[in-house]
Amino acid sequence: MTRTDTPALLLTGPPRHGVVRYAGDLAAHVRALDADAPVLRVEDPTDLPAAAAGLGRAHLHVTDRLLGPSPDAAADVVERLAAACRLTVTLHDVPQESDGPRNLPRRTAAYARVAAAAAGVAVNSRHEALLLAEHGVLADGRAQVVPLGAAAAGAAAAPAPQGAGAPLVALVAGFLYPGKGHDDVVRAVADAADLLRAAGTPPGEVAVVAVGGPSAGHEDEVDRLRALAEGRGVALRVTGGLDDDAFHEALRGPGVPVAAHRHLSASRTLLDWGEAGRRPLVVDSRYAREMADLRPGTLALYPPDDLPARLARAWADPAATALPAGASLAPTLRDAAAAYLAWWAGDAGASGGAAA
C-alpha cells in the first residue's frame, strides 16, 4: 500500500526542460525509497487540475514559464490544482531583480498566489528562500530548503600545464539567452589572451564554446554574440542541443569551464560540471557562496572583474579545472529524495500558506 504521507509526484511539460528533467530524476529516487510512490505524467499543464481530482495529495515542481503563457496563467493552473488536492510545490526560477521592471512585479504576484494556494512550499537554496522573503512572496522561514541533488562526481582527466601556442578555450554550459553571461565570457577570454601575450606566453586559438543552444525566443542571440566575438578576435562555437551523453562529453572536453551568470538562484548547471568531473570558475554571488560551502572544493569563485586573470591562470594550469579524486557532490539525489519524504511525512503545511 502506498504511504499516505507520500504525495503523487506530478510531471508536466517538455521532457528536455531542466525543471522537468530534475523533477523526473527526483521522482525516480523517491520511488527507490518508497516503491509505492505514485508518479503521474500529464503532458499539458492545463490538464493538471483534472488529473489531480481524487489524488488526495500531490507535489509539483513550479516555474511559471513552464505552466502557462504568462505568470498569471501559470498561477491560475496552480490555484485550480490546489483546489483539487492537497498540494505541495517546489518553486524554481524564483522572482528576482534580473527579471526587470516589467516582469518582476508580474512574476512576484504570480508566485505569491502559488505560495498562498499551496499547503507547503520548498525551494532549492537558502538564497531562493531569501529572495522570496525580500520580494514579499513568502516570509522568511516559511519555505523548506532542499538543495538540488547530484549524481556521483565523474572522472575528468587532469591535463598537464601548457604554454605558448596552446588554445585558450572557455566553456559555457546550458541554454544561451541574454544575461546568462556569455557576453562576459567572450570579453574576458579576449582580455585573458591579452594578459598572456603581455606575459610572453601567447595562446593559440582564442575561443568560447557554448555547450547547448539558444532558449526559445532567443535564437538571434547567437548572431549577436558571434558579432561581439568577432570584434574581439574570439571564435564562438555553439553546439546546439545535445543528448545527455554528448552534453557531458562536451563538458569533459578541453577548455576552462565557466559559469558567469550573475543571477543564479538554483543551478543544475553547476552540478552538471561536477558530474563531469570539472571544477568551474563561478562568478561570486550569495548563491555561489552557498553552493561552495555546501560542496567544498567543487567550485572556484571569482570576483566579476577578475575573470580574465582567472582564465589566464586556468589556461596555464588546466589541472585546476578538474575535481580532485574522491571529491563529493553530496547532497545527492537520494539525499534530496529522503529530505522530501521526511518533509512530506511531517507537517509540510507549516512551511506554506499565505504570502508575506
Short mmCIF file of C-alpha atoms in Angstrom, two decimals:
data_model
loop_
_atom_site.label_atom_id
_atom_site.label_comp_id
_atom_site.label_asym_id
_atom_site.label_seq_id
_atom_site.Cartn_x
_atom_site.Cartn_y
_atom_site.Cartn_z
CA MET A 1 0.00 0.00 0.00
CA THR A 2 1.23 3.49 -0.83
CA ARG A 3 2.50 5.50 2.11
CA THR A 4 -0.22 8.00 2.98
CA ASP A 5 2.35 10.74 3.51
CA THR A 6 3.91 10.48 0.02
CA PRO A 7 2.04 12.65 -2.48
CA ALA A 8 1.51 11.83 -6.12
CA LEU A 9 4.52 13.27 -7.98
CA LEU A 10 3.25 15.28 -10.93
CA LEU A 11 5.41 15.65 -14.05
CA THR A 12 4.44 18.01 -16.85
CA GLY A 13 5.96 19.97 -19.69
CA PRO A 14 8.68 19.27 -22.29
CA PRO A 15 10.84 16.33 -21.13
CA ARG A 16 14.11 18.16 -22.00
CA HIS A 17 13.25 21.21 -19.90
CA GLY A 18 15.67 21.47 -16.96
CA VAL A 19 12.95 21.65 -14.30
CA VAL A 20 11.05 18.74 -15.86
CA ARG A 21 14.21 16.64 -16.03
CA TYR A 22 15.05 17.36 -12.40
CA ALA A 23 11.51 16.58 -11.28
CA GLY A 24 11.73 13.26 -13.12
CA ASP A 25 15.15 12.40 -11.67
CA LEU A 26 13.94 13.23 -8.18
CA ALA A 27 10.75 11.20 -8.65
CA ALA A 28 12.82 8.17 -9.64
CA HIS A 29 14.85 8.46 -6.44
CA VAL A 30 11.72 8.92 -4.34
CA ARG A 31 10.42 5.70 -5.91
CA ALA A 32 13.70 3.98 -5.00
CA LEU A 33 12.99 4.81 -1.34
CA ASP A 34 9.21 4.34 -1.49
CA ALA A 35 8.33 1.88 -4.24
CA ASP A 36 4.64 2.74 -3.96
CA ALA A 37 5.09 6.47 -4.52
CA PRO A 38 2.71 7.41 -7.37
CA VAL A 39 4.19 9.26 -10.36
CA LEU A 40 1.77 10.85 -12.82
CA ARG A 41 2.85 12.32 -16.15
CA VAL A 42 0.46 14.98 -17.53
CA GLU A 43 1.51 16.25 -20.96
CA ASP A 44 -0.46 19.51 -20.94
CA PRO A 45 -0.08 21.60 -17.76
CA THR A 46 -3.64 22.89 -18.11
CA ASP A 47 -4.83 19.29 -17.59
CA LEU A 48 -3.22 19.07 -14.15
CA PRO A 49 -6.32 20.08 -12.11
CA ALA A 50 -8.49 17.43 -13.76
CA ALA A 51 -5.76 14.80 -13.44
CA ALA A 52 -5.36 15.55 -9.72
CA ALA A 53 -9.03 15.07 -8.86
CA GLY A 54 -9.24 12.28 -6.31
CA LEU A 55 -5.48 12.07 -5.71
CA GLY A 56 -5.68 13.41 -2.17
CA ARG A 57 -2.09 14.70 -2.10
CA ALA A 58 0.21 15.84 -4.90
CA HIS A 59 3.53 17.60 -5.40
CA LEU A 60 4.50 19.79 -8.36
CA HIS A 61 7.73 21.50 -9.43
CA VAL A 62 6.68 25.00 -10.43
CA THR A 63 8.16 27.55 -12.77
CA ASP A 64 5.73 30.00 -14.31
CA ARG A 65 7.28 29.73 -17.77
CA LEU A 66 6.55 26.01 -17.80
CA LEU A 67 2.91 26.15 -16.73
CA GLY A 68 1.41 28.91 -18.84
CA PRO A 69 1.93 31.69 -21.39
CA SER A 70 2.06 34.31 -18.61
CA PRO A 71 2.77 34.35 -14.87
CA ASP A 72 -0.94 34.92 -14.16
CA ALA A 73 -1.95 31.96 -16.33
CA ALA A 74 0.56 29.74 -14.52
CA ALA A 75 -0.80 30.85 -11.14
CA ASP A 76 -4.34 30.09 -12.36
CA VAL A 77 -3.30 26.48 -13.11
CA VAL A 78 -1.72 26.03 -9.68
CA GLU A 79 -4.72 27.53 -7.86
CA ARG A 80 -7.09 25.16 -9.68
CA LEU A 81 -4.74 22.26 -8.92
CA ALA A 82 -4.58 23.19 -5.23
CA ALA A 83 -8.37 23.25 -5.12
CA ALA A 84 -8.45 19.66 -6.43
CA CYS A 85 -5.99 18.13 -3.93
CA ARG A 86 -3.67 18.93 -1.03
CA LEU A 87 -0.76 20.39 -3.00
CA THR A 88 2.87 20.99 -2.08
CA VAL A 89 5.21 22.70 -4.53
CA THR A 90 8.88 23.24 -5.24
CA LEU A 91 9.43 26.72 -6.64
CA HIS A 92 12.07 27.18 -9.35
CA ASP A 93 13.31 30.32 -11.13
CA VAL A 94 12.00 32.47 -8.30
CA PRO A 95 11.43 36.20 -8.92
CA GLN A 96 14.48 38.45 -8.64
CA GLU A 97 15.77 41.81 -9.87
CA SER A 98 17.14 40.36 -13.11
CA ASP A 99 13.52 39.82 -14.24
CA GLY A 100 13.40 43.54 -14.96
CA PRO A 101 10.91 46.29 -14.03
CA ARG A 102 8.09 44.83 -16.14
CA ASN A 103 8.36 41.14 -15.34
CA LEU A 104 9.41 41.29 -11.68
CA PRO A 105 6.05 42.59 -10.36
CA ARG A 106 4.10 40.16 -12.55
CA ARG A 107 6.17 37.16 -11.53
CA THR A 108 6.21 38.20 -7.87
CA ALA A 109 2.40 38.43 -7.79
CA ALA A 110 2.06 35.05 -9.51
CA TYR A 111 4.49 33.30 -7.15
CA ALA A 112 2.70 34.85 -4.16
CA ARG A 113 -0.55 33.32 -5.42
CA VAL A 114 1.14 29.93 -5.82
CA ALA A 115 2.63 30.09 -2.31
CA ALA A 116 -0.72 31.08 -0.81
CA ALA A 117 -2.53 28.23 -2.57
CA ALA A 118 -0.04 25.50 -1.64
CA ALA A 119 -0.07 23.52 1.61
CA GLY A 120 3.74 23.56 1.63
CA VAL A 121 6.50 25.32 -0.30
CA ALA A 122 10.03 24.08 -0.95
CA VAL A 123 12.94 25.79 -2.69
CA ASN A 124 16.35 24.56 -3.77
CA SER A 125 18.57 27.01 -1.89
CA ARG A 126 18.63 29.30 1.11
CA HIS A 127 19.31 32.11 -1.38
CA GLU A 128 15.95 31.43 -3.04
CA ALA A 129 14.16 31.43 0.32
CA LEU A 130 15.68 34.86 1.00
CA LEU A 131 14.61 36.10 -2.45
CA LEU A 132 11.03 35.04 -1.71
CA ALA A 133 11.13 36.98 1.55
CA GLU A 134 12.85 40.02 0.00
CA HIS A 135 10.18 40.32 -2.68
CA GLY A 136 7.23 39.65 -0.39
CA VAL A 137 6.30 36.27 -1.83
CA LEU A 138 6.70 34.20 1.35
CA ALA A 139 8.01 35.16 4.78
CA ASP A 140 11.48 34.01 5.74
CA GLY A 141 11.37 30.64 7.46
CA ARG A 142 8.21 29.51 5.67
CA ALA A 143 9.94 27.70 2.77
CA GLN A 144 11.58 24.30 3.16
CA VAL A 145 15.10 24.31 1.69
CA VAL A 146 16.09 21.10 -0.11
CA PRO A 147 19.28 21.62 -2.18
CA LEU A 148 19.39 20.24 -5.69
CA GLY A 149 20.59 16.66 -5.55
CA ALA A 150 23.58 15.48 -7.55
CA ALA A 151 24.54 12.26 -9.21
CA ALA A 152 28.02 10.91 -8.44
CA ALA A 153 31.01 13.02 -9.38
CA GLY A 154 32.53 11.92 -12.65
CA ALA A 155 36.17 11.47 -13.56
CA ALA A 156 37.96 14.02 -15.69
CA ALA A 157 41.49 13.84 -16.97
CA ALA A 158 43.89 16.19 -15.20
CA PRO A 159 45.75 17.84 -18.09
CA ALA A 160 49.37 18.87 -17.78
CA PRO A 161 50.39 22.55 -17.66
CA GLN A 162 50.55 24.20 -21.07
CA GLY A 163 52.36 27.11 -22.62
CA ALA A 164 52.63 29.39 -25.64
CA GLY A 165 50.63 28.31 -28.66
CA ALA A 166 48.08 26.20 -26.79
CA PRO A 167 44.46 27.15 -27.47
CA LEU A 168 42.63 29.29 -24.92
CA VAL A 169 39.06 27.99 -24.79
CA ALA A 170 36.29 28.88 -22.34
CA LEU A 171 33.31 26.52 -21.99
CA VAL A 172 29.85 27.81 -21.02
CA ALA A 173 27.16 25.18 -20.42
CA GLY A 174 23.40 25.33 -20.80
CA PHE A 175 20.88 27.34 -22.74
CA LEU A 176 22.02 30.55 -24.37
CA TYR A 177 19.94 33.65 -23.53
CA PRO A 178 20.53 37.29 -22.52
CA GLY A 179 22.02 37.59 -19.05
CA LYS A 180 23.47 34.06 -18.99
CA GLY A 181 26.99 35.53 -19.04
CA HIS A 182 28.19 34.54 -22.50
CA ASP A 183 28.93 38.22 -23.23
CA ASP A 184 31.11 38.49 -20.12
CA VAL A 185 32.99 35.32 -21.04
CA VAL A 186 33.66 36.49 -24.61
CA ARG A 187 35.11 39.77 -23.34
CA ALA A 188 37.06 38.07 -20.57
CA VAL A 189 38.65 35.44 -22.78
CA ALA A 190 39.81 38.19 -25.17
CA ASP A 191 41.30 40.12 -22.24
CA ALA A 192 42.89 36.91 -20.88
CA ALA A 193 44.59 36.39 -24.24
CA ASP A 194 45.99 39.92 -24.00
CA LEU A 195 47.32 39.18 -20.50
CA LEU A 196 49.03 36.03 -21.74
CA ARG A 197 50.58 37.83 -24.71
CA ALA A 198 51.88 40.56 -22.40
CA ALA A 199 53.43 37.85 -20.22
CA GLY A 200 55.25 36.35 -23.22
CA THR A 201 53.08 33.22 -23.46
CA PRO A 202 50.68 33.97 -26.31
CA PRO A 203 47.91 31.41 -26.73
CA GLY A 204 46.90 29.84 -30.00
CA GLU A 205 43.22 29.97 -30.95
CA VAL A 206 41.08 32.02 -28.58
CA ALA A 207 37.52 30.68 -28.40
CA VAL A 208 34.30 30.39 -26.42
CA VAL A 209 32.27 27.19 -26.77
CA ALA A 210 28.59 27.43 -25.83
CA VAL A 211 27.66 23.87 -24.88
CA GLY A 212 23.97 24.00 -25.70
CA GLY A 213 21.65 26.00 -27.90
CA PRO A 214 19.62 29.20 -27.61
CA SER A 215 16.49 29.05 -25.50
CA ALA A 216 13.18 29.50 -27.30
CA GLY A 217 12.68 33.06 -28.47
CA HIS A 218 16.37 33.95 -28.23
CA GLU A 219 17.68 32.45 -31.47
CA ASP A 220 19.01 35.86 -32.56
CA GLU A 221 21.30 35.86 -29.52
CA VAL A 222 23.74 33.60 -31.41
CA ASP A 223 24.27 36.17 -34.18
CA ARG A 224 24.67 39.00 -31.67
CA LEU A 225 27.24 37.05 -29.66
CA ARG A 226 29.09 35.99 -32.79
CA ALA A 227 29.41 39.63 -33.87
CA LEU A 228 30.73 40.56 -30.40
CA ALA A 229 33.22 37.68 -30.51
CA GLU A 230 34.48 38.51 -33.99
CA GLY A 231 35.05 42.11 -32.92
CA ARG A 232 37.31 40.88 -30.10
CA GLY A 233 39.17 38.24 -32.12
CA VAL A 234 37.39 35.37 -30.42
CA ALA A 235 35.93 32.33 -32.18
CA LEU A 236 32.42 31.43 -31.00
CA ARG A 237 31.17 27.87 -31.36
CA VAL A 238 27.62 26.88 -30.42
CA THR A 239 26.99 23.16 -30.17
CA GLY A 240 23.21 23.37 -30.25
CA GLY A 241 21.06 20.99 -28.24
CA LEU A 242 22.81 17.75 -27.27
CA ASP A 243 21.62 14.48 -25.80
CA ASP A 244 22.80 13.67 -22.28
CA ASP A 245 25.85 11.64 -23.30
CA ALA A 246 27.06 14.20 -25.83
CA PHE A 247 26.43 17.05 -23.39
CA HIS A 248 28.52 15.51 -20.62
CA GLU A 249 31.23 14.52 -23.07
CA ALA A 250 31.45 18.16 -24.21
CA LEU A 251 31.77 19.28 -20.58
CA ARG A 252 34.72 16.93 -20.16
CA GLY A 253 36.39 18.36 -23.28
CA PRO A 254 39.38 20.72 -23.42
CA GLY A 255 38.74 24.21 -22.14
CA VAL A 256 38.12 26.19 -18.96
CA PRO A 257 34.61 25.70 -17.52
CA VAL A 258 32.91 28.99 -16.60
CA ALA A 259 29.55 29.85 -15.02
CA ALA A 260 29.30 33.63 -15.39
CA HIS A 261 25.56 34.12 -14.78
CA ARG A 262 25.35 36.80 -12.06
CA HIS A 263 21.78 35.95 -11.03
CA LEU A 264 21.90 32.23 -10.29
CA SER A 265 19.41 31.14 -7.67
CA ALA A 266 19.50 27.35 -8.10
CA SER A 267 21.62 25.97 -10.90
CA ARG A 268 21.61 22.44 -12.22
CA THR A 269 24.49 23.52 -14.47
CA LEU A 270 26.88 23.70 -11.53
CA LEU A 271 26.08 20.07 -10.79
CA ASP A 272 26.47 19.17 -14.47
CA TRP A 273 30.06 20.41 -14.26
CA GLY A 274 30.74 18.41 -11.11
CA GLU A 275 29.16 15.27 -12.53
CA ALA A 276 31.52 15.66 -15.50
CA GLY A 277 34.47 15.86 -13.12
CA ARG A 278 35.06 19.57 -13.64
CA ARG A 279 35.63 22.43 -11.19
CA PRO A 280 34.24 25.52 -12.90
CA LEU A 281 35.05 29.17 -12.43
CA VAL A 282 31.85 30.66 -10.94
CA VAL A 283 31.13 34.37 -10.53
CA ASP A 284 30.85 35.27 -6.86
CA SER A 285 27.31 35.74 -5.53
CA ARG A 286 25.26 34.86 -2.47
CA TYR A 287 24.07 31.68 -4.17
CA ALA A 288 27.54 30.70 -5.39
CA ARG A 289 28.95 31.09 -1.87
CA GLU A 290 26.13 28.92 -0.50
CA MET A 291 26.93 26.18 -3.02
CA ALA A 292 30.69 26.44 -2.40
CA ASP A 293 30.03 25.94 1.31
CA LEU A 294 27.63 23.04 0.61
CA ARG A 295 30.08 21.19 -1.66
CA PRO A 296 33.58 22.28 -0.58
CA GLY A 297 36.30 22.31 -3.22
CA THR A 298 33.97 21.84 -6.18
CA LEU A 299 33.73 25.48 -7.33
CA ALA A 300 36.31 28.21 -7.93
CA LEU A 301 34.65 31.55 -7.13
CA TYR A 302 35.91 34.76 -8.70
CA PRO A 303 35.00 38.47 -8.37
CA PRO A 304 33.31 39.68 -11.59
CA ASP A 305 36.23 41.88 -12.65
CA ASP A 306 38.82 39.13 -12.12
CA LEU A 307 37.66 36.66 -14.76
CA PRO A 308 40.41 37.47 -17.34
CA ALA A 309 43.17 36.77 -14.80
CA ARG A 310 41.44 33.57 -13.61
CA LEU A 311 41.07 32.33 -17.19
CA ALA A 312 44.76 33.02 -17.84
CA ARG A 313 45.75 31.05 -14.73
CA ALA A 314 43.46 28.15 -15.60
CA TRP A 315 44.89 28.10 -19.15
CA ALA A 316 48.40 27.73 -17.72
CA ASP A 317 47.28 25.13 -15.14
CA PRO A 318 44.29 23.26 -16.61
CA ALA A 319 44.53 20.59 -13.90
CA ALA A 320 42.96 23.16 -11.57
CA THR A 321 39.72 22.80 -13.56
CA ALA A 322 39.37 19.09 -12.68
CA LEU A 323 37.77 17.91 -9.45
CA PRO A 324 40.24 16.26 -7.10
CA ALA A 325 39.99 12.49 -6.84
CA GLY A 326 37.32 11.40 -4.38
CA ALA A 327 35.51 14.76 -4.43
CA SER A 328 31.96 14.50 -3.13
CA LEU A 329 28.95 16.22 -4.67
CA ALA A 330 26.69 15.37 -1.72
CA PRO A 331 23.88 16.03 -1.10
CA THR A 332 22.90 13.52 -3.76
CA LEU A 333 19.59 12.93 -5.49
CA ARG A 334 18.98 10.15 -2.96
CA ASP A 335 19.63 12.64 -0.15
CA ALA A 336 17.18 15.09 -1.71
CA ALA A 337 14.55 12.35 -2.11
CA ALA A 338 14.95 11.37 1.54
CA ALA A 339 14.62 15.02 2.60
CA TYR A 340 11.37 15.35 0.66
CA LEU A 341 9.98 12.15 2.17
CA ALA A 342 10.78 13.45 5.66
CA TRP A 343 9.16 16.79 4.87
CA TRP A 344 6.01 15.18 3.48
CA ALA A 345 5.84 12.84 6.49
CA GLY A 346 5.96 15.86 8.80
CA ASP A 347 3.71 18.88 8.72
CA ALA A 348 4.55 20.20 5.26
CA GLY A 349 1.72 22.69 5.63
CA ALA A 350 3.71 24.55 8.26
CA SER A 351 6.09 25.70 5.51
CA GLY A 352 3.43 27.06 3.18
CA GLY A 353 0.32 29.16 3.38
CA ALA A 354 -0.38 32.82 2.84
CA ALA A 355 2.28 35.02 1.36
CA ALA A 356 4.03 37.59 3.50
#
